[in-house]
Tab-separated table of C-alpha atoms in Angstrom:
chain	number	residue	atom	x	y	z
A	59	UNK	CA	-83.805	104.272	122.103
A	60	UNK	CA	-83.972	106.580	125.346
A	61	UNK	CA	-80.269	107.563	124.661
A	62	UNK	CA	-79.543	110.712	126.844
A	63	UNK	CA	-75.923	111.265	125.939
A	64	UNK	CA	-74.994	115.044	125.861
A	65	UNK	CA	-78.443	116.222	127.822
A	66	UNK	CA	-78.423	117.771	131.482
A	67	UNK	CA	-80.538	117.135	134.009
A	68	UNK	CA	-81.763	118.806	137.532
A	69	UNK	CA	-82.758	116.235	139.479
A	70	UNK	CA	-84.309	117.500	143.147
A	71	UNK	CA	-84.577	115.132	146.371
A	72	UNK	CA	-81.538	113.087	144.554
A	73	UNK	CA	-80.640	111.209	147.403
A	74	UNK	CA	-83.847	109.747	148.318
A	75	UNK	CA	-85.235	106.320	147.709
A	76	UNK	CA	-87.021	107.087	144.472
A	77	UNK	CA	-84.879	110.323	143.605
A	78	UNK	CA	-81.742	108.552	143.670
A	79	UNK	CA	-83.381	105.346	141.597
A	80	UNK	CA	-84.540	108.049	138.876
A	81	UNK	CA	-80.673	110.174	139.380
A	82	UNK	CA	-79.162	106.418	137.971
A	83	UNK	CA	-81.520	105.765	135.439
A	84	UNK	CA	-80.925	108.948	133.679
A	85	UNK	CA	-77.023	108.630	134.262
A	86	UNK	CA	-76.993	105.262	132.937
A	87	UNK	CA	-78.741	106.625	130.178
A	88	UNK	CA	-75.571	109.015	129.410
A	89	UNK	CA	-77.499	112.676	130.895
A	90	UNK	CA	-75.193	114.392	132.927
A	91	UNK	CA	-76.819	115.437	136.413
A	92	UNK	CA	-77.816	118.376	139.050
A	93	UNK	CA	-78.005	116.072	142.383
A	94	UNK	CA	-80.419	118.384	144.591
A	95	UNK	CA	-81.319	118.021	148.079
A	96	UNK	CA	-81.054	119.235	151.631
A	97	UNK	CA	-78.912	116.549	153.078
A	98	UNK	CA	-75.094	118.125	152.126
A	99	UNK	CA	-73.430	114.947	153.189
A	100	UNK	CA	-76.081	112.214	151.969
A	101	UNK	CA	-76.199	113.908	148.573
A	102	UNK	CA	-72.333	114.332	148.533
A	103	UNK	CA	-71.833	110.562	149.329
A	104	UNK	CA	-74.599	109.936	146.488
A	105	UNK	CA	-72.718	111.858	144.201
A	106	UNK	CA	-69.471	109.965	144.714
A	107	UNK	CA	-71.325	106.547	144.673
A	108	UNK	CA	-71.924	108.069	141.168
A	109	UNK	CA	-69.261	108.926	139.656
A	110	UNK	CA	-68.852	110.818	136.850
A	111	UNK	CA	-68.951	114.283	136.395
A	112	UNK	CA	-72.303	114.893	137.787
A	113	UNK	CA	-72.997	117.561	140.167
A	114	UNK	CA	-74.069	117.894	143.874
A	115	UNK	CA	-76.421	121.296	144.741
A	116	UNK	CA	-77.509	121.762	148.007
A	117	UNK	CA	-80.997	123.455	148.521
A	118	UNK	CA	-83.793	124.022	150.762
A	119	UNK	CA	-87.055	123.647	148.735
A	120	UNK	CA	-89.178	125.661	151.610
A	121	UNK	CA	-86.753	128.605	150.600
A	122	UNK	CA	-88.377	130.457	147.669
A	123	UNK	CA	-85.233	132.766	147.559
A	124	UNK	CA	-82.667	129.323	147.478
A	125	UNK	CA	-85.441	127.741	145.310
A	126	UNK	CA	-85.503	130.688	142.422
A	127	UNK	CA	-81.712	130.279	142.424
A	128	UNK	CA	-80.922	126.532	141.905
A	129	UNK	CA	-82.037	126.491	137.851
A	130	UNK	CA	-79.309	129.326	137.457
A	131	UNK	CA	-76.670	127.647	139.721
A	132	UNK	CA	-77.592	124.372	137.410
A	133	UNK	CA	-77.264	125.967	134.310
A	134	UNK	CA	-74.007	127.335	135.552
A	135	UNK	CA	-72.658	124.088	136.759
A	136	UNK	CA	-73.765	121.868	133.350
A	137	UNK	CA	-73.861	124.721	130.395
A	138	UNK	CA	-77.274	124.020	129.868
A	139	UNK	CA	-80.912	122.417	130.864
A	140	UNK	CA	-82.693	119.614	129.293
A	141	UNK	CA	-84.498	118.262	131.976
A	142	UNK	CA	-85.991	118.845	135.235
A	143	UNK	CA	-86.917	116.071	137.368
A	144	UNK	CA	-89.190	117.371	140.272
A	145	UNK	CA	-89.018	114.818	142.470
A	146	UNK	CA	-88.454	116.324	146.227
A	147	UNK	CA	-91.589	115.360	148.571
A	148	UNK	CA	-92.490	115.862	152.092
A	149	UNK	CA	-95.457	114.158	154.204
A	150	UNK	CA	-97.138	115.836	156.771
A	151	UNK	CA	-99.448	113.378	157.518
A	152	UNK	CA	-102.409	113.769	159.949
A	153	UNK	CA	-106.083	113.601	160.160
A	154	UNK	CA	-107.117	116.834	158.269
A	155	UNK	CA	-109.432	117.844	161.612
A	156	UNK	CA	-105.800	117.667	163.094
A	157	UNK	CA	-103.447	119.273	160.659
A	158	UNK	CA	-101.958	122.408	162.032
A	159	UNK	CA	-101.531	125.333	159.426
A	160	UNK	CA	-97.601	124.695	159.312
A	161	UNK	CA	-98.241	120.963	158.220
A	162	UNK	CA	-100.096	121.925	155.539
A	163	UNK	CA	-98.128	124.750	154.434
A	164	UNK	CA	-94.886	122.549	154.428
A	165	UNK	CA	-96.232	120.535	152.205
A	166	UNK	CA	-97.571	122.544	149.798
A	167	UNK	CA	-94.203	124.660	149.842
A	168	UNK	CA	-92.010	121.982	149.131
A	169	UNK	CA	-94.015	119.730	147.091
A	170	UNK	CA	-96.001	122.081	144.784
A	171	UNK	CA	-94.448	125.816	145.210
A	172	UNK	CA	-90.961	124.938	144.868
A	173	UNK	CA	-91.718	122.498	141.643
A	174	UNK	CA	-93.436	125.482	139.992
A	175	UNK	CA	-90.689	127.931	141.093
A	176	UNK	CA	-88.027	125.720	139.397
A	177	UNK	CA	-90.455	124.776	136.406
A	178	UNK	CA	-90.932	128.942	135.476
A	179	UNK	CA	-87.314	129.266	135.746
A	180	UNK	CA	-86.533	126.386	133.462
A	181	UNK	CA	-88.574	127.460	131.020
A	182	UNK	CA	-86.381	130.273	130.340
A	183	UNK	CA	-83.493	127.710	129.426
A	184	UNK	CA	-85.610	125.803	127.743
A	185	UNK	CA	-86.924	127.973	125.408
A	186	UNK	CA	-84.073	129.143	124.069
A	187	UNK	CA	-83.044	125.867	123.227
A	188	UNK	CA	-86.805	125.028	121.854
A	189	UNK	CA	-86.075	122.022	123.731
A	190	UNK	CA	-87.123	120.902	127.519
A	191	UNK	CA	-88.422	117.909	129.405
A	192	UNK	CA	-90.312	118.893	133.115
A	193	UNK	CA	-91.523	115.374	134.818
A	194	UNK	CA	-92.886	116.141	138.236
A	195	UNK	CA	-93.028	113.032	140.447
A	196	UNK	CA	-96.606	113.162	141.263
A	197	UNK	CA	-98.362	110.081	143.374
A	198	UNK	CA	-101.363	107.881	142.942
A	199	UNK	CA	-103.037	109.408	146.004
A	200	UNK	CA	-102.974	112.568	143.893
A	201	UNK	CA	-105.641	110.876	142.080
A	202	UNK	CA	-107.535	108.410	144.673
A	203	UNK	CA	-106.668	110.561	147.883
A	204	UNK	CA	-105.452	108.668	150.945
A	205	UNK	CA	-106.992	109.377	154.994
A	206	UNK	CA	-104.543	111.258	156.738
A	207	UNK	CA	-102.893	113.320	153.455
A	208	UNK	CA	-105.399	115.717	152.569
A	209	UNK	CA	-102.255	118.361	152.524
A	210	UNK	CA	-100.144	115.479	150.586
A	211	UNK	CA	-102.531	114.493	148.286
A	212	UNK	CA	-103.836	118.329	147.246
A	213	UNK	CA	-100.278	119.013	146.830
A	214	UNK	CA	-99.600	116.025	144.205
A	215	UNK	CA	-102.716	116.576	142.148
A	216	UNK	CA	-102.041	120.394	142.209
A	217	UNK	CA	-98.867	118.940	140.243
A	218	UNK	CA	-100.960	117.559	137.916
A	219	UNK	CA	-103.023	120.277	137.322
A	220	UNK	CA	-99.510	122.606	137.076
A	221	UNK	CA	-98.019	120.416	134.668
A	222	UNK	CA	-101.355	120.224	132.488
A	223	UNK	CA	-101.218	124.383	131.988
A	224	UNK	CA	-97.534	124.191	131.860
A	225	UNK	CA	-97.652	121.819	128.873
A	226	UNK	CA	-100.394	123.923	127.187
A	227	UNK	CA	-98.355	127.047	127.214
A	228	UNK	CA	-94.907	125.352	126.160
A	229	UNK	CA	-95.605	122.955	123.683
A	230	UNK	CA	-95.059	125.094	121.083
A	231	UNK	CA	-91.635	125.460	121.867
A	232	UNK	CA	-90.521	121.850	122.341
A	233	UNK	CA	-90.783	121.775	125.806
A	234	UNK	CA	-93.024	118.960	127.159
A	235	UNK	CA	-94.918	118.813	130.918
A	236	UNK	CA	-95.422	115.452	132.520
A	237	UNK	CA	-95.448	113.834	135.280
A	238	UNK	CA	-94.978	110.320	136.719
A	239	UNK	CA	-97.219	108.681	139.447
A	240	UNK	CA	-95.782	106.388	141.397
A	241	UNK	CA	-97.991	103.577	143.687
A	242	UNK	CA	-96.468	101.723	146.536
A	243	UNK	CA	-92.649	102.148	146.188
A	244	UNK	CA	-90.270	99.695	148.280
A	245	UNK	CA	-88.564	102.539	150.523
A	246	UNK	CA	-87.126	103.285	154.054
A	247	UNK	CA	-90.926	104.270	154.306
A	248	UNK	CA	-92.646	101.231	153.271
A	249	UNK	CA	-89.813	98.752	154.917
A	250	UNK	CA	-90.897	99.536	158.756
A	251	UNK	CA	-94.877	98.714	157.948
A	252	UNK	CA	-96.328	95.990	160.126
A	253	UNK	CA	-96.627	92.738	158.203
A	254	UNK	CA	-100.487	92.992	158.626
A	255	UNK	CA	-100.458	96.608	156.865
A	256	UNK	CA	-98.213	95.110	153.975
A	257	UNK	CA	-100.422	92.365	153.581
A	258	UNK	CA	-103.524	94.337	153.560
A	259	UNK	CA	-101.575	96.481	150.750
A	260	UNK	CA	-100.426	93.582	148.871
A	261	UNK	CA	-104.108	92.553	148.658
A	262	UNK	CA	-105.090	95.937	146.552
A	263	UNK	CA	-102.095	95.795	144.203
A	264	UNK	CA	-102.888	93.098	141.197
A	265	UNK	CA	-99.002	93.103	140.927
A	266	UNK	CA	-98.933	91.018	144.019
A	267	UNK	CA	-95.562	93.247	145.266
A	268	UNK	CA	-94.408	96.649	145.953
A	269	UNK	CA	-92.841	99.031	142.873
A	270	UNK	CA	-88.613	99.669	143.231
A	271	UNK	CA	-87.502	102.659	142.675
A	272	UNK	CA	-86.111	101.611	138.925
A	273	UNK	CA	-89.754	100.976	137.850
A	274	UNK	CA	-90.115	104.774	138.346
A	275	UNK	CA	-86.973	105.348	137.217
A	276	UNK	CA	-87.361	103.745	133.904
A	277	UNK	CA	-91.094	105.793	133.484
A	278	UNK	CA	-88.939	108.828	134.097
A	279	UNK	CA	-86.396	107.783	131.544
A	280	UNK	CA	-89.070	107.692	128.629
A	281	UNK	CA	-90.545	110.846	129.268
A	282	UNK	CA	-87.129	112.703	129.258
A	283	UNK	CA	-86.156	110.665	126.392
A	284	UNK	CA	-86.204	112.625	122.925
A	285	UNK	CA	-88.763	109.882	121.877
A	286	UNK	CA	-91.472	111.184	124.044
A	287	UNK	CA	-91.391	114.173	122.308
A	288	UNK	CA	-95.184	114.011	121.585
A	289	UNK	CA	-96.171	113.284	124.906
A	290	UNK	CA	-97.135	116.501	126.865
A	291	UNK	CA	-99.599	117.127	129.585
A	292	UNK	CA	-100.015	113.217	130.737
A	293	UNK	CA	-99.369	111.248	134.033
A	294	UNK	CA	-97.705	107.889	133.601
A	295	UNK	CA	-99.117	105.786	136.247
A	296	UNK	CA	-96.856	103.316	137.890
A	297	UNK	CA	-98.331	101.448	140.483
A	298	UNK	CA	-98.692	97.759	139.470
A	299	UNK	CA	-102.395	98.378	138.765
A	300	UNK	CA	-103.691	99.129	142.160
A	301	UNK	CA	-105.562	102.121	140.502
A	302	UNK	CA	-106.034	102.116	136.660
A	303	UNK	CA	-106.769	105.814	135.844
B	1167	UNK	CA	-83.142	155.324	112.538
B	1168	UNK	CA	-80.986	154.569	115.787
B	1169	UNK	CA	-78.744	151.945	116.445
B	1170	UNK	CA	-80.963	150.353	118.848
B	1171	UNK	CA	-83.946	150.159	116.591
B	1172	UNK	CA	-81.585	148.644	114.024
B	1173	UNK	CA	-81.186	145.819	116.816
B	1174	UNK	CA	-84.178	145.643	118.138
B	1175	UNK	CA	-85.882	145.459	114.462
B	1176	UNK	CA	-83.302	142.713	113.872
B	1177	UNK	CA	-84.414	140.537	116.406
B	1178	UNK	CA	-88.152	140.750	115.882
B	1179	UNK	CA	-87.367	139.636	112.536
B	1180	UNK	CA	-85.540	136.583	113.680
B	1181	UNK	CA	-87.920	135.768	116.425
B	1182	UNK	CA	-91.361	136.275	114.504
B	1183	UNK	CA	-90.180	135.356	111.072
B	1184	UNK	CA	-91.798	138.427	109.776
B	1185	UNK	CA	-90.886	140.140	106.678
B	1186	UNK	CA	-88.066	142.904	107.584
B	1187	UNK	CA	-90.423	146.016	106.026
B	1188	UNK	CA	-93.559	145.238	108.153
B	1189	UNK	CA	-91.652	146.083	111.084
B	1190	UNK	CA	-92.373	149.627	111.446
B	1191	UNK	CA	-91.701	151.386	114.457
B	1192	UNK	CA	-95.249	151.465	114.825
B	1193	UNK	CA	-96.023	147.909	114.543
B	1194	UNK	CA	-97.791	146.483	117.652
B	1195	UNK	CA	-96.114	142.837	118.157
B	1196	UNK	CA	-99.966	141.089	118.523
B	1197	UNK	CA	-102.076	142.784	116.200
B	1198	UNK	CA	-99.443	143.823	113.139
B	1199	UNK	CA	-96.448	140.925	113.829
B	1200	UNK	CA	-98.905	138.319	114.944
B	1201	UNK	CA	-96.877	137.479	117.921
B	1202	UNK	CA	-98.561	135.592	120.906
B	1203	UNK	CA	-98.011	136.474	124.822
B	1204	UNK	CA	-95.377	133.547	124.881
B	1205	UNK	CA	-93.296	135.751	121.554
B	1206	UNK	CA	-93.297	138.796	123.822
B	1207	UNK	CA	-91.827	136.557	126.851
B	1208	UNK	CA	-89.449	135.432	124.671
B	1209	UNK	CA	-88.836	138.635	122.267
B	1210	UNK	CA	-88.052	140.580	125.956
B	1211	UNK	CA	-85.852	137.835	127.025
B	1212	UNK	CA	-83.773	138.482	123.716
B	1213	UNK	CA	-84.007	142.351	124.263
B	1214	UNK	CA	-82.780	141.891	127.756
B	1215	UNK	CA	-79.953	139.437	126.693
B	1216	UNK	CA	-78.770	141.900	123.219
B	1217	UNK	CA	-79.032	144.874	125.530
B	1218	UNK	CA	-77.646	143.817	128.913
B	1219	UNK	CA	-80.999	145.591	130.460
B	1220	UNK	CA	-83.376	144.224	132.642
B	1221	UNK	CA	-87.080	144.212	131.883
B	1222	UNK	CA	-89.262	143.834	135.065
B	1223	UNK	CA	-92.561	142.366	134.339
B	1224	UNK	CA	-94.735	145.361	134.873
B	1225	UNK	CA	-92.223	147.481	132.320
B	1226	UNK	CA	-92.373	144.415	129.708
B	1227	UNK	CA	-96.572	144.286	130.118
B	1228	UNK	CA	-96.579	148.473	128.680
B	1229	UNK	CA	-94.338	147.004	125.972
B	1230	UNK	CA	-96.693	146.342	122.720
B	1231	UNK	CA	-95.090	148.418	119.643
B	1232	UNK	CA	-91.881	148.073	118.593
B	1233	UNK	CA	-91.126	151.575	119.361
B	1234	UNK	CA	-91.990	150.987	122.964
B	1235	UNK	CA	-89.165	148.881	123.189
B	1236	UNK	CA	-86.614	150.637	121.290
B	1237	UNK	CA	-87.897	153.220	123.788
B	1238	UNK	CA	-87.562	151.192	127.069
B	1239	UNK	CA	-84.228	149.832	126.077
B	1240	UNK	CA	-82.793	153.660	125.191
B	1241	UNK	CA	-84.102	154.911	128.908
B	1242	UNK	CA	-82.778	152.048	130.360
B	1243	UNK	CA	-79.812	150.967	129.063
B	1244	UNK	CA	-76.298	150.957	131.061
């Protein structure tokens, strides 16, 4: 089950916490991989850490022209496009009475622009082949909002919403549109709280801990996974139950 | 009939899975070939590919008969 041998995949924001968890869950399930990100030298040392004959594609996401070009350069570098993982997130964060236009505009430019940029050109690909898999990393305050992320939040349900119409239009040709939600995710982020904030967390998560990066990797897995092939249009929440949508 | 209505009747065929004869030079993709928007996306992306030409959107949304695009692709071709 979930066997990936002989499928590509773009993954973007590769060598993040959660981008490089789902990058080694689809390798280890045999896909071969587009590592994306902005950090040459991170992403090249992720690469290597690796191995195999995966593939390391520098790009800015706030770029439109850079963004329009990494499906080709992908295609180019594996033969082909099965999946594209939109993973690559900012945070702006700030009181919205207090967000300056530019915060805002980040992250709706690298969050939500850039994902649909890459998912209209790898449709193209896809449709060819009359096969695809799009999973947008979305997040639970998509769906339950979060003080301080009005630009964050909008920009991960507008994923949603994206992925929903996507999925209408390109079901027909074996292309499904999903995307994954993750809760509280053990990161870099998450590490430096205050013990008082991660307890108060703790307390609204039935799970009693935080997520790892595999749990989202493993959600992202499935839906890229020839099995899923009659899932389209759906969010996979993975967040240990702290909201059951 | 030209060589580029031979192709471009050839691929309509293969893309719509529509009988060879129905695809008259006059046949409108939607209403005759019962294509939907996402066949035309897809039927230009094979024209463009076949004939090395590029349709730009606002060219590919005047293209409904298959004459229009044998047309298109004869102006346009390199």
């Amino acid at each position: 089950m979930f066997d990936l041998t002989g499928m590509t995949a773009l993954v973007t924001g590769a060598s993040g916490g959660i981008g490089s968890a789902v990058a080694r869950a689809l390798a280890a399930q045999g896909a071969r991989l587009a590592l994306s990100g902005s950090n040459v030298e991170k992403l090249e040392a992720f690469r290597a850490e690796l191995g195999g004959d995966h593939v390391a594609l520098d790009c800015n996401l706030a770029d439109g022209a850079a963004v329009d070009g990494l499906v080709p350069r992908a295609v180019e570098a594996l033969g082909q496009l099965d999946i594209l993982v939109n993973n690559a997130g900012v945070t702006r964060d700030n009181l919205a009475m207090r967000m300056k236009d530019e915060e805002w505009d980040t992250v709706i430019r690298v969050n939500l622009e850039a994902a649909f940029r890459l998912a209209r050109a790898a449709a193209k690909p896809m449709m060819k082949a009359r096969f695809g898999r799009i999973v947008s990393i979305t997040s639970v305050v998509g769906a339950t909002g979060n003080p301080g992320q009005a630009n964050y939040a909008a920009s991960k349900a507008g994923l949603v919403g994206m992925s929903k119409a996507l999925a209408q239009e390109l079901a027909s040709r074996g292309i499904t549109v999903n995307c994954v939600a993750p809760g509280f995710i053990r990161s870099a982020m998450t590490d430096v709280l205050p013990d008082a904030q991660k307890e108060a967390l703790l307390g609204r998560i039935p799970a009693g801990k935080l997520g790892e990066g595999d749990d989202i990797g493993a959600a992202v897995v499935y839906l890229a996974s020839r099995e899923a092939s009659y899932v389209t249009g759906q969010t996979l929440h993975v967040n240990g139950g702290m909201a059951m949508l | 009939m030209s060589e580029t209505a031979d192709r471009v009747k050839k691929i309509v065929v293969e893309h719509l899975g529509v009988e060879a004869e129905k695809v008259t030079e006059d046949a409108s993709f939607i209403d005759d070939l019962g294509a939907d928007s996402l066949d035309i996306v897809e039927l230009v992306m094979a024209f463009e590919e076949e004939f090395g030409v590029e349709i730009p959107d606002d060219a590919a949304e005047k293209i409904s008969t298959v004459k229009d695009a044998i047309s298109y692709i004869d102006a346009n071709k390199g």
